[in-house]
Coordinates of C-alpha atoms in Angstrom, one line a residue:
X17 CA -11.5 -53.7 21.8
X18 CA -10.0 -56.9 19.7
X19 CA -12.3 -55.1 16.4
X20 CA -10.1 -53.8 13.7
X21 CA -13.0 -50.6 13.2
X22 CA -14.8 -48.6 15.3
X23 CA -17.7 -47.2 14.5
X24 CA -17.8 -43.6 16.7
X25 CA -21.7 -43.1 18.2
X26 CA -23.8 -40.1 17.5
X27 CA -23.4 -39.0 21.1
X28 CA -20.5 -40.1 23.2
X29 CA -20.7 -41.0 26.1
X30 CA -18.3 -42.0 28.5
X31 CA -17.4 -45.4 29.9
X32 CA -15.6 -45.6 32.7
X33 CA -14.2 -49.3 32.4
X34 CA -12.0 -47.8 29.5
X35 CA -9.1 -49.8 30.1
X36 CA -5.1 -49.0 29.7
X37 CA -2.9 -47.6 32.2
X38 CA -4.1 -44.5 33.4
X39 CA -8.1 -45.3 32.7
X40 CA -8.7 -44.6 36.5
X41 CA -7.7 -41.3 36.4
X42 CA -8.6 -40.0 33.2
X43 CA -12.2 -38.6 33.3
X44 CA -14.2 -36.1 30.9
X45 CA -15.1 -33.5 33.6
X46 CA -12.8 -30.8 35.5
X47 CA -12.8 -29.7 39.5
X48 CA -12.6 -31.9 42.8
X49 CA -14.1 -35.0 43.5
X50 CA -13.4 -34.7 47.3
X51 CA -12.0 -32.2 50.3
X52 CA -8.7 -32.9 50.8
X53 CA -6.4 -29.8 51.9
X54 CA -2.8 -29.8 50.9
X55 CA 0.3 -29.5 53.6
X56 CA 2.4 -26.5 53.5
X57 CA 6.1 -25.7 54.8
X58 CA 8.0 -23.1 55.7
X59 CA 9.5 -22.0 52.6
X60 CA 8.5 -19.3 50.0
X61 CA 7.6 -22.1 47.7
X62 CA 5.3 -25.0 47.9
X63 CA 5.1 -27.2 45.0
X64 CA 2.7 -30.3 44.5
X65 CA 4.0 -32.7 42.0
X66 CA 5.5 -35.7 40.6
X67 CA 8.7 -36.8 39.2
X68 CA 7.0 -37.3 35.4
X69 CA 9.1 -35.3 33.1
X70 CA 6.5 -32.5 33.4
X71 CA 7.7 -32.6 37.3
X72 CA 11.0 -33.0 36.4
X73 CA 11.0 -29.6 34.7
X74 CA 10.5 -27.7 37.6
X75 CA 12.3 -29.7 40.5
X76 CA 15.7 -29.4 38.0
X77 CA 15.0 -25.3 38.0
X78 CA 14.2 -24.7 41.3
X79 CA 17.8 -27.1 42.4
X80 CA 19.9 -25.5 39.6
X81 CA 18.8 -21.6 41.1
X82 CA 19.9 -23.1 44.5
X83 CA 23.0 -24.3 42.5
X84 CA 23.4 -20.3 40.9
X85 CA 23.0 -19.0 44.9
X86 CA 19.8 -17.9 44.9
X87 CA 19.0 -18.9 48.3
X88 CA 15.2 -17.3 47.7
X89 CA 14.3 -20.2 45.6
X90 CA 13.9 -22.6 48.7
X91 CA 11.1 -24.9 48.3
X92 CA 8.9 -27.8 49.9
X93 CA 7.8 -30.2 47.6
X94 CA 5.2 -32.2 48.3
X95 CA 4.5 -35.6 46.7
X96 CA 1.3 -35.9 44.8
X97 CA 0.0 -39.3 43.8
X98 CA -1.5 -39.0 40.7
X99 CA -2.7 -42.7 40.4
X100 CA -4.6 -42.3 43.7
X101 CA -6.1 -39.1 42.6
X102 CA -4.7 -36.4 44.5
X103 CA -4.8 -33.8 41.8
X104 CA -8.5 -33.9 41.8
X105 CA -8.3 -33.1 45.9
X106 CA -9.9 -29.9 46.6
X107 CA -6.9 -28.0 48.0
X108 CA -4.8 -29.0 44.4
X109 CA -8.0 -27.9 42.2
X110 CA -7.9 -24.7 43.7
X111 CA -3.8 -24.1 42.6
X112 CA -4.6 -26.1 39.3
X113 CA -8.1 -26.2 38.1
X114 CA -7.0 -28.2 35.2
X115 CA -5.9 -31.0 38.1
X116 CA -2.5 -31.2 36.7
X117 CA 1.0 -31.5 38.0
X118 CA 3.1 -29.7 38.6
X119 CA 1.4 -26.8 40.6
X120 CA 3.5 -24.1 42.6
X121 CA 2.4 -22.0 45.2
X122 CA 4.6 -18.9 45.5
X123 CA 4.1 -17.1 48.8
X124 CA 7.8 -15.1 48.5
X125 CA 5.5 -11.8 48.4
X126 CA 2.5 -10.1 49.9
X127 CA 0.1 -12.1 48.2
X128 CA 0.3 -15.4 47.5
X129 CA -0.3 -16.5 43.8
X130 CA -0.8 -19.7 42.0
X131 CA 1.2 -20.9 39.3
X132 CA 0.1 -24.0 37.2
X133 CA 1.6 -25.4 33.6
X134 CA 5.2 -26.0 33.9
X135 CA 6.2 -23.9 31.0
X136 CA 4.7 -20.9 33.2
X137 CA 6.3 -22.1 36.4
X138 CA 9.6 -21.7 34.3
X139 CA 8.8 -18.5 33.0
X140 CA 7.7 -17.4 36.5
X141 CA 10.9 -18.5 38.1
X142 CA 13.4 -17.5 35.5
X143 CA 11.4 -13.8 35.7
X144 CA 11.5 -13.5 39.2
X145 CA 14.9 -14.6 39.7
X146 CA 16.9 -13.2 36.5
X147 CA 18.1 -16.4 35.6
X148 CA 17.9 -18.9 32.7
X149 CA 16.0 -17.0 30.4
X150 CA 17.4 -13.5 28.6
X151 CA 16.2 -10.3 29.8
X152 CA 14.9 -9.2 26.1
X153 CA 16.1 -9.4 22.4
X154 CA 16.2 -12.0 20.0
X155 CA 18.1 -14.4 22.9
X156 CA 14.5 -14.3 24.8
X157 CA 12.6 -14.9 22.3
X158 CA 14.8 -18.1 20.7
X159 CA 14.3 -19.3 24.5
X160 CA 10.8 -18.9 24.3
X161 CA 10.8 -20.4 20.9
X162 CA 11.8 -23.4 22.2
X163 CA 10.0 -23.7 25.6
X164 CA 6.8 -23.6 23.9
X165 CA 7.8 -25.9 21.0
X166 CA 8.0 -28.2 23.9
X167 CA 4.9 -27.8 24.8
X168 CA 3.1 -27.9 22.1
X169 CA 4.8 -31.3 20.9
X170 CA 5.4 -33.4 24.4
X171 CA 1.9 -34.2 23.8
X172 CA 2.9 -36.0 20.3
X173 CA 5.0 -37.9 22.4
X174 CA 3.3 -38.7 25.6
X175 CA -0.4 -38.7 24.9
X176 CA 0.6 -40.4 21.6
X177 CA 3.7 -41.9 21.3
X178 CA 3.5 -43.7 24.6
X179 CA 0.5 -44.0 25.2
X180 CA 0.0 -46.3 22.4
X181 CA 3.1 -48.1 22.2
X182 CA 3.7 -48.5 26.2
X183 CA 0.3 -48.1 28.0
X184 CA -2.8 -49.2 25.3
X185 CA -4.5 -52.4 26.8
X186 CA -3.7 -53.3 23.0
X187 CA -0.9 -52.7 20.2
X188 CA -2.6 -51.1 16.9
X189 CA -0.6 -50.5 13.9
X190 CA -2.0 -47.4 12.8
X191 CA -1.3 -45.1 16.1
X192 CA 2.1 -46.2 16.5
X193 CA 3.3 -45.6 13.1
X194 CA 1.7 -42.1 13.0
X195 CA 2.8 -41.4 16.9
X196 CA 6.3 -42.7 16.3
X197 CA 6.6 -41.1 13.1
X198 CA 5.8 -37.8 14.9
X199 CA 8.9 -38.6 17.3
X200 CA 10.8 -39.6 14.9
X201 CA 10.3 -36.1 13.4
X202 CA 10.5 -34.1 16.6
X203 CA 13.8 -35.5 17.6
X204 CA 15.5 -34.9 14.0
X205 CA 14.4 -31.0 14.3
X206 CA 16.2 -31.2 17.6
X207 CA 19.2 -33.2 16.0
X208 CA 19.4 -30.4 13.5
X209 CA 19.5 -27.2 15.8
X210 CA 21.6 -28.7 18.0
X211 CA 24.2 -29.6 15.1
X212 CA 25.3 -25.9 15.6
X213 CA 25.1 -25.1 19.1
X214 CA 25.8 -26.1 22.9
X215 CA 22.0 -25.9 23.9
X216 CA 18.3 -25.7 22.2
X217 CA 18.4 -22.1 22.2
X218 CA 22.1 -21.3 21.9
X219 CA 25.5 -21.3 24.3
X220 CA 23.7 -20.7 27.1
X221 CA 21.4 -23.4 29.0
X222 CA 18.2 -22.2 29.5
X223 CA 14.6 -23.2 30.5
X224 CA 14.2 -24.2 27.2
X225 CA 16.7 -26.8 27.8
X226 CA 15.0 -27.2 31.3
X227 CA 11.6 -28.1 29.5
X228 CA 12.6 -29.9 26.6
X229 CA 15.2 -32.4 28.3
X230 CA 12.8 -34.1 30.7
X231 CA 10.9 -35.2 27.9
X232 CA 13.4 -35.9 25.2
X233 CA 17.0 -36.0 26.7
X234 CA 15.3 -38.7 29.1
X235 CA 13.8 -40.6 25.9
X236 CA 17.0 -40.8 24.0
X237 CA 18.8 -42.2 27.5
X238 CA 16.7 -44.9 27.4
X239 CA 14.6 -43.9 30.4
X240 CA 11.1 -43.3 28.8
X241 CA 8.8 -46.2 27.4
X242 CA 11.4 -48.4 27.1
X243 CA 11.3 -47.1 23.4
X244 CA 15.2 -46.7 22.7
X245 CA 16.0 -49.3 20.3
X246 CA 12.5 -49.0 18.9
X247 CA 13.4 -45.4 17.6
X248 CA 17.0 -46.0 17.1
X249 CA 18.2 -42.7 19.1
X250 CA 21.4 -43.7 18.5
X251 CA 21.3 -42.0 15.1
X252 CA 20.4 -38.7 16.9
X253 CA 24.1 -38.2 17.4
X254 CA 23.4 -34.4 18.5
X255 CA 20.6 -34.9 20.7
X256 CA 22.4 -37.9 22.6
X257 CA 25.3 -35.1 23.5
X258 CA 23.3 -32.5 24.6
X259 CA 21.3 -35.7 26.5
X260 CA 24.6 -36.7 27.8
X261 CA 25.8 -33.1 29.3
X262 CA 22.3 -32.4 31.0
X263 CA 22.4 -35.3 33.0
X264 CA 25.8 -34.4 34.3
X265 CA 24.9 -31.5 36.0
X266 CA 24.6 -31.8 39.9
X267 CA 21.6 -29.8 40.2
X268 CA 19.8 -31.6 37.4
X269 CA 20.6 -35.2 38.7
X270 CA 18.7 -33.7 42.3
X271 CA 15.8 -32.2 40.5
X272 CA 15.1 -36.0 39.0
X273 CA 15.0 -37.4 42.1
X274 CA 12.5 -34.6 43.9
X275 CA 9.0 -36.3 44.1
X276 CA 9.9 -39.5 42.9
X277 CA 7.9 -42.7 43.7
X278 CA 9.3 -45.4 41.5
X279 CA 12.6 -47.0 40.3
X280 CA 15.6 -47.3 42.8
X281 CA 14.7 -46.4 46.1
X282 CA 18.2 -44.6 46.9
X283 CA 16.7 -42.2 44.0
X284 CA 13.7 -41.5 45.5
X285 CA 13.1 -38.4 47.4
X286 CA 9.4 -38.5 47.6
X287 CA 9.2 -35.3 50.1
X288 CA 12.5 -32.7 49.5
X289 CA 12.1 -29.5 52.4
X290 CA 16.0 -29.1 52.7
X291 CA 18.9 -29.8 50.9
X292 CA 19.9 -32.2 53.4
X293 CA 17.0 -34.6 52.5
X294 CA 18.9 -35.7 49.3
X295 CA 21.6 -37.6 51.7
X296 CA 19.3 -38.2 55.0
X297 CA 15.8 -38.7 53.3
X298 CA 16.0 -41.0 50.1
X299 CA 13.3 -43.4 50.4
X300 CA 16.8 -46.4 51.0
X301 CA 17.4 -44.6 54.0
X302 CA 14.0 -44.4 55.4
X303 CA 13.1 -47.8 55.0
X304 CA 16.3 -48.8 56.6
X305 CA 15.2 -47.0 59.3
X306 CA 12.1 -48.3 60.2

């Protein structure tokens, strides 16, 4: 690892004592490595996640349809530990063969139906429901635009940005410049569009908004990577508003704390089955009960 080159094999082959943060879990194969069935509640949806920004996405739509009335949208969410290895338990594999959270199981109709990738759980959601994402015309596709912008670029940021800036065993030059140049790019195209308008796709918040800000709004708050000063957000005056007026909303500053299992405990709700858990069931308040 301390060699400035690297000299890639004919064949490789992989090594399991990789290093870095998430070495453990990362693995060149798919499907389960052992039984393990998932729980399941009584509502009409059953997600498995965590609260990473790709959680995040999905806990902040399902709370802000509660917040819009649609009492349909009720959900159990169900903590999955991805440093332990949950996602490669057998019952998760079989919602997500790509052994990634989030996963959604939607059993609101005749036949249940697996949903994995956020960016479909959105879609699904916002279809199903009416909500968040224009029926048709050019306002659907500008959403759509942007929700898969996201996901084609996240990965710029996470799998590159961070990785090698916050979680490689060791600090190299050459993948933080490029990574962080790529962030530094991403968030000027969102500090241009949103120059002109009240959200990523327009004046109305969408799922694009919904995908995008977990990621981004989060990194310019100062709450991913500890990489703040590092890419002077500050000077992404645009993106720090629409930042700013995301985290405001109510059902937003829930979603956040669904499936959480780090920071302040009060902000932890590591299981959410009712609304009530987000005043009776933070991880504060079970602790101080036991």
């Amino acid at each position: 690892m301390s060699d400035s080159t690297y000299t890639p094999p004919k064949v490789w082959t992989w090594e399991q004592e990789s290093g870095g943060q998430f070495a453990s879990i990362n693995r060149p194969v798919a499907g389960a490595t052992h039984d393990k069935e998932l729980p399941v509640g009584e509502h009409p949806f059953q997600l498995y996640s965590l609260a990473t920004p790709n959680g995040v996405k999905v806990t902040v739509m399902l709370e802000e349809l509660l917040a819009a009335g649609i009492k349909e949208a009720e959900y159990d969410a169900w903590l999955i530990k991805i440093g332990d290895g949950d996602q490669f338990g057998s019952g998760f594999v079989e919602i997500n063969p790509n052994s990634k959270i989030p996963a959604l199981h939607d059993r609101s109709g005749g036949e249940p139906v697996r949903v994995f990738e956020s960016a479909s759980i959105l879609m699904h959601l916002a279809e199903k429901f009416g909500h968040f994402l224009p029926k048709d015309g050019s306002a659907r596709t500008e959403v759509l635009n942007w929700l898969f912008w996201q996901m084609g670029s996240a990965p710029y940021l996470g799998g590159g940005f961070g990785h090698f800036y916050a979680y490689a065993p060791e600090k190299f030059e050459y993948p933080i410049n490029r990574f962080t140049m790529e962030a530094k790019r991403q968030l000027d195209v969102l500090n241009r569009e949103l120059a002109t308008k009240t959200y990523i796709a327009g004046e109305e918040y969408s799922i694009a908004d919904m995908a995008i800000w977990p990621w981004y709004g989060q990194l310019v708050l100062g709450r991913l990577y500890d990489a703040a000063e590092f890419l002077d957000v500050e000077s992404y005056e645009h993106v720090m508003r629409w930042a700013k007026a995301i985290d405001a909303r109510p059902a937003v500053q829930r979603g956040r704390m669904v499936n959480r299992a780090f920071g302040e405990l009060s902000s932890q709700l590591r299981e959410r089955h009712s609304a009530e858990d987000f005043e009776t069931k933070t991880q504060d308040k079970l602790e101080a009960a036991e």
